[in-house]
CSV table of C-alpha atoms in Angstrom, one decimal:
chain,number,residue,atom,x,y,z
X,1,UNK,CA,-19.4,-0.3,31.3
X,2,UNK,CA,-16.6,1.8,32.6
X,3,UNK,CA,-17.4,5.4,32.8
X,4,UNK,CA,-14.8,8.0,31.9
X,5,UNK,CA,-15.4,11.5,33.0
X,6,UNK,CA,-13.0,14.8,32.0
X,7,UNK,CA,-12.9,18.2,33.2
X,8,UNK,CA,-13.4,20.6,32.3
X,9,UNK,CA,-15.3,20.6,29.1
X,10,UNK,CA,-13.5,23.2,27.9
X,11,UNK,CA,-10.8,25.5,28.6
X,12,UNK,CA,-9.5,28.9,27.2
X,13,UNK,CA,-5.6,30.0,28.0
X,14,UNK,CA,-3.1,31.7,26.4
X,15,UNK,CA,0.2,30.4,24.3
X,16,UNK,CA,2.6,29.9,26.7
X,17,UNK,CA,0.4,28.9,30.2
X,18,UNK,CA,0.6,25.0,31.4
X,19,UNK,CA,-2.1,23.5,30.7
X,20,UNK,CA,-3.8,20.4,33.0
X,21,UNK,CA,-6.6,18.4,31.6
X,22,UNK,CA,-8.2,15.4,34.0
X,23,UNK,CA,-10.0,12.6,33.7
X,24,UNK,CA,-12.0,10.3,36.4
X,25,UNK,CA,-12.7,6.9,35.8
X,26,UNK,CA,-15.6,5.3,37.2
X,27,UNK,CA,-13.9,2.0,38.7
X,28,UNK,CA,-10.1,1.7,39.0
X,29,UNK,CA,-8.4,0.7,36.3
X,30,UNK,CA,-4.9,0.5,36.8
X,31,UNK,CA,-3.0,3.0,34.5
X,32,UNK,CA,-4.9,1.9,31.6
X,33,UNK,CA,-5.8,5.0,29.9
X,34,UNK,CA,-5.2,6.7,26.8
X,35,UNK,CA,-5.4,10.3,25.5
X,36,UNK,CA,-6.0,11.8,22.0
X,37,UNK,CA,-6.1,15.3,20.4
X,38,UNK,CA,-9.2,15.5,17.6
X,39,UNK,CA,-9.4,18.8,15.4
X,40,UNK,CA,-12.3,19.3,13.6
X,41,UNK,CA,-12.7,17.1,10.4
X,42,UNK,CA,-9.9,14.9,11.4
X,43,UNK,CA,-9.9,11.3,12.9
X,44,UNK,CA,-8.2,11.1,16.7
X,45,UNK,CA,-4.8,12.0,16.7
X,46,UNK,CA,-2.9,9.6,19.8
X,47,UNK,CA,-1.1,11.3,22.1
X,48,UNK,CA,-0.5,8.7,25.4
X,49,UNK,CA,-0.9,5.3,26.1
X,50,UNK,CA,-1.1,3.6,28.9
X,51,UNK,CA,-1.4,6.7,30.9
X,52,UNK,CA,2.2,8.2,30.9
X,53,UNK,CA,3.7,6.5,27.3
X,54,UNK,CA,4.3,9.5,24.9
X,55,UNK,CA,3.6,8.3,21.4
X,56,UNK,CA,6.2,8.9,18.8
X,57,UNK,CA,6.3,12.0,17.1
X,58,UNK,CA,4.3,13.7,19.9
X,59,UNK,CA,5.5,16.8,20.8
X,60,UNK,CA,7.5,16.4,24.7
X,61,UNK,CA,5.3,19.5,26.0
X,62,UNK,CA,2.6,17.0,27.0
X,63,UNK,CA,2.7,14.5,29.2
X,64,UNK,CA,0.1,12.1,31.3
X,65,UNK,CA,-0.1,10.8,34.6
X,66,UNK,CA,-2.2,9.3,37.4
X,67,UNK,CA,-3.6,5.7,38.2
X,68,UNK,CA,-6.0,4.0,39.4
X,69,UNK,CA,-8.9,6.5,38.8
X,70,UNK,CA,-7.6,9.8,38.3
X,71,UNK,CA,-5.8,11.0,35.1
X,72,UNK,CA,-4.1,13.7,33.9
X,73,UNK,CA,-3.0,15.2,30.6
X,74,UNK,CA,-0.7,18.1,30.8
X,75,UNK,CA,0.5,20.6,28.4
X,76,UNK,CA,3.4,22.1,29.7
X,77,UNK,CA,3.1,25.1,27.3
X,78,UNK,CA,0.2,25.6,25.4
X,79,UNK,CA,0.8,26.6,21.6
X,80,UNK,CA,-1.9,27.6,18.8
X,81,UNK,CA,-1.3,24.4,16.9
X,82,UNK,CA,-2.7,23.5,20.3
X,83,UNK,CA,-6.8,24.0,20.0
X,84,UNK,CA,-8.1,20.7,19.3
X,85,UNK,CA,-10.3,18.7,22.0
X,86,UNK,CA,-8.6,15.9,24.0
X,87,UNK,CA,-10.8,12.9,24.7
X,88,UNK,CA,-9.4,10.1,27.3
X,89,UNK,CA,-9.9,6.5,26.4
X,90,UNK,CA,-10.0,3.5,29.0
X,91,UNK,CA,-7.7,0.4,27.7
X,92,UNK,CA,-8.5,-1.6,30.9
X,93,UNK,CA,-11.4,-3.7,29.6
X,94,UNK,CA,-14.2,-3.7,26.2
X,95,UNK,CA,-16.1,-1.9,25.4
X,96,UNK,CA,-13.4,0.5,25.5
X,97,UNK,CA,-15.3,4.0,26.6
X,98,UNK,CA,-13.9,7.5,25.9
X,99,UNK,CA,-14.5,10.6,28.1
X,100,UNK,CA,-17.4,13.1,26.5
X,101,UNK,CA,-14.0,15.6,26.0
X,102,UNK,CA,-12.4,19.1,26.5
X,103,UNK,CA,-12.2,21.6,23.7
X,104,UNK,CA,-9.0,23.9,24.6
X,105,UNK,CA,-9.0,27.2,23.0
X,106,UNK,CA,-7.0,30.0,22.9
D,1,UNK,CA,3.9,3.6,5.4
D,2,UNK,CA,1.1,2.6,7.3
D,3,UNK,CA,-2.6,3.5,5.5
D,4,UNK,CA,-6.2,2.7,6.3
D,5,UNK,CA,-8.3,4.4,3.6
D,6,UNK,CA,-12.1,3.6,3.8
D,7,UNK,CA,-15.1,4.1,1.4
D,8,UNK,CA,-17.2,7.2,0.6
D,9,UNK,CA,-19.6,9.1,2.5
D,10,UNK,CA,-23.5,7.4,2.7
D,11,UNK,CA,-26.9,8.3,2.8
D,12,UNK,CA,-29.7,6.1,3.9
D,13,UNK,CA,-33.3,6.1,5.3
D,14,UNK,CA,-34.5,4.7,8.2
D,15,UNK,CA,-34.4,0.9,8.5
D,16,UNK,CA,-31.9,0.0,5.5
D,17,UNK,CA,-28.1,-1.6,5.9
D,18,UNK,CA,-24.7,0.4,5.5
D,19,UNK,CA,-21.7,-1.2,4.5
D,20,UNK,CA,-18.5,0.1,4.6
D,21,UNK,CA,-15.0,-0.4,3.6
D,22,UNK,CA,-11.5,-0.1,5.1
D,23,UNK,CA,-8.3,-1.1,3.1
D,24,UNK,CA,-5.3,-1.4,4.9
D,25,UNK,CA,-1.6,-1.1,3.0
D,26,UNK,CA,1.6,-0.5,4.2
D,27,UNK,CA,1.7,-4.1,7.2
D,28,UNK,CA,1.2,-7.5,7.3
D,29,UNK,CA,-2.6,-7.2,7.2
D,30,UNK,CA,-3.1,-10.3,8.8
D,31,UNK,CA,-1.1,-9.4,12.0
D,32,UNK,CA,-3.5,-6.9,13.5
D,33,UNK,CA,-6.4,-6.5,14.4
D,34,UNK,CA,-9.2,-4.0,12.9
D,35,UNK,CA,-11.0,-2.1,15.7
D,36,UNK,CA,-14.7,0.2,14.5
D,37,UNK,CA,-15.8,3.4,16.3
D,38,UNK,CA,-18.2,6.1,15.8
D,39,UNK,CA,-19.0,9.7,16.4
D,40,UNK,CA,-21.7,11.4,16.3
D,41,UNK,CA,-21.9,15.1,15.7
D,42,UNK,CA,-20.6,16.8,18.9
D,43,UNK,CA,-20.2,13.3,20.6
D,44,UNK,CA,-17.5,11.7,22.0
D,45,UNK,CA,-16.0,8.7,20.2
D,46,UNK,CA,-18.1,5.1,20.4
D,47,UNK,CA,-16.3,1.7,20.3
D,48,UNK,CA,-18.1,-1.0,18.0
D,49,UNK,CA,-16.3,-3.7,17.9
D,50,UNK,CA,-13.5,-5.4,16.1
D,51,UNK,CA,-12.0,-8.3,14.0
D,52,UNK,CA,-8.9,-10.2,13.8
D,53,UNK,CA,-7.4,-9.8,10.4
D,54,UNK,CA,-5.6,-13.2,10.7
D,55,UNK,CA,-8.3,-15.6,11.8
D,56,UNK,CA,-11.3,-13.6,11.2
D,57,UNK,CA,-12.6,-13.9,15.1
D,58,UNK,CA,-14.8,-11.0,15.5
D,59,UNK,CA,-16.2,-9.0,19.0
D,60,UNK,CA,-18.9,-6.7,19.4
D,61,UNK,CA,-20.2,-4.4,21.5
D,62,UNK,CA,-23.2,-5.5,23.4
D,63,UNK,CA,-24.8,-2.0,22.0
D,64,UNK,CA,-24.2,-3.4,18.9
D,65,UNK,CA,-24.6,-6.9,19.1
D,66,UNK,CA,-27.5,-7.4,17.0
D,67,UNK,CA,-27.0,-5.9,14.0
D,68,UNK,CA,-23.5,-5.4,13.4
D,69,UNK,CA,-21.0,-7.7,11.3
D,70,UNK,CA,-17.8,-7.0,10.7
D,71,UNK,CA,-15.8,-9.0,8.2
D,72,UNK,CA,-12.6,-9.2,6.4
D,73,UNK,CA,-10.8,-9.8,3.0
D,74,UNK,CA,-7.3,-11.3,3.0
D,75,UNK,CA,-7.0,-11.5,-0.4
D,76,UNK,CA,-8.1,-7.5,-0.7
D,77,UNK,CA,-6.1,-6.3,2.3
D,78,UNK,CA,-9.8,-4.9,3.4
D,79,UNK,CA,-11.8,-4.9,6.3
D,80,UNK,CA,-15.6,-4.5,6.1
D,81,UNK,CA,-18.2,-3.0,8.5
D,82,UNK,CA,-22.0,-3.5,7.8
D,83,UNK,CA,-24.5,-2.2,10.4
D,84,UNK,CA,-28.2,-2.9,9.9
D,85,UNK,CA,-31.5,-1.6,10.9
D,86,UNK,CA,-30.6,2.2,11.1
D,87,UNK,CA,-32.2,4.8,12.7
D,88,UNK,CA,-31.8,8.6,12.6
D,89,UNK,CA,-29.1,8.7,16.0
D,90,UNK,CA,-27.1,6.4,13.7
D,91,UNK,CA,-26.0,9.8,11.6
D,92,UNK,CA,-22.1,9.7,12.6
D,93,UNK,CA,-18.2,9.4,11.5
D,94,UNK,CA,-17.5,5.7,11.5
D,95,UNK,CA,-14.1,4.8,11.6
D,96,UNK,CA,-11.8,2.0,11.1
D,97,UNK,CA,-8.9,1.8,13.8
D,98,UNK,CA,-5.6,-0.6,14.0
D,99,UNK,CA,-4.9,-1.9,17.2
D,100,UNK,CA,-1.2,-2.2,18.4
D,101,UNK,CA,0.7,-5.5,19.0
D,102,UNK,CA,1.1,-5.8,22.4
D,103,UNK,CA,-0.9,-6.3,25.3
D,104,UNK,CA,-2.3,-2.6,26.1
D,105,UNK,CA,-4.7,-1.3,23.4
D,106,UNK,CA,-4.4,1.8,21.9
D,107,UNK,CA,-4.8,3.2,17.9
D,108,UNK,CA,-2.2,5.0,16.1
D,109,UNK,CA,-3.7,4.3,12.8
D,110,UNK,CA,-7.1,5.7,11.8
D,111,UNK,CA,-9.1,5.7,8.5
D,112,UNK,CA,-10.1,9.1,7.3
D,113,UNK,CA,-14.0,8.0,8.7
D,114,UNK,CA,-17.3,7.9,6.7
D,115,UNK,CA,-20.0,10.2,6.9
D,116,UNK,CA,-22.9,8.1,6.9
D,117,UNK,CA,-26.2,10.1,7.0
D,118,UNK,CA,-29.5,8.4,8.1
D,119,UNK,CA,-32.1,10.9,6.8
D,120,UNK,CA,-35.9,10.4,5.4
């Protein structure tokens, strides 16, 4: 199984600051990774696919990037609608792994 | 608009079956698939498998493989998960997930997720 790894596991910055989350992936995999924003109580909210592909409705302020085995997920500035926890998810092959997550506070 | 609304929260002991229930509205149910995941308490997400809608060709994980089936509907527009032999690290969120057309996989569209609660 592919092993997806993010740091750090959690974060605290103030609204306003850019904001860079990573993920490592523990064989290369192309740019076949996803990112989501969870809040407590609610299911996985999508943010990118296929590393870089914001999804519709997504706010521009975050963005994604890397390949092969390093990933990032940016937020360029941070707002309190913000503090969630941001899992990546590999796409490149089943069973499809997440990372263990970074909780982002304010 | 697309909707995947699943069944109520559960509560069973140690060694019984769960089944659960995802209805779809809002697409052609038939032209997506269905992907399962779980989370435990604190835990990240957990893929479980998935089923075609449309020809009802199913894929586990191999964590899985042994007592999960997955099954489908047509008629109901409803997808069904039913995991056996639980144990107490079962306790999570289950949730139903559609997959995207296209090649690269991804979900947009999640159930609300079940609380299912293994407990003595």
């Amino acid at each position: 199984d592919i092993q997806m790894t993010q740091s750090p596991s959690s974060l605290s910055a103030s609204v306003g600051d850019r904001v860079t989350l990573t993920c490592r992936a523990s064989q290369t995999i192309s740019t076949y990774v996803n990112w989501y924003q969870q809040k407590p109580g609610e299911a996985p909210k999508l943010l990118i696919y296929f590393a870089s592909n914001l999804q519709s409705g997504v706010p521009s302020r975050f963005s994604g990037g890397g390949s092969g085995t390093d990933f990032t997920l940016t937020v360029s500035s941070l707002q309190p609608e913000d503090v969630a926890t941001y899992f990546c998810q590999q796409s490149y092959g089943a069973p499809w792994t997440f990372g263990q997550g970074t909780k982002v506070e304010i | 608009q697309v909707q995947l609304v699943q069944s109520g929260a559960e509560v069973r002991k140690p060694g019984a079956s769960v089944k659960i229930s995802c209805k779809a509205s809002g697409y052609s149910f038939t032209s997506y698939a269905i992907h399962w995941l779980r989370q435990a308490p604190g835990q990240r997400p957990e893929w479980m498998g998935w089923i075609n809608a449309g020809d009802g060709y199913t894929r586990y994980s191999q964590n899985f493989q042994e007592r999960l089936l997955i099954s489908r509907d047509t008629s109901a527009s409803t997808v069904y998960m039913e995991l056996s032999s639980l144990g107490y690290d079962d306790t999570a969120i289950y949730y139903c997930a559609r997959r995207e057309l296209g090649g690269v996989l991804y979900f947009v569209h999640w159930g609300q997720g079940v609380l299912v609660t293994v407990s003595s």
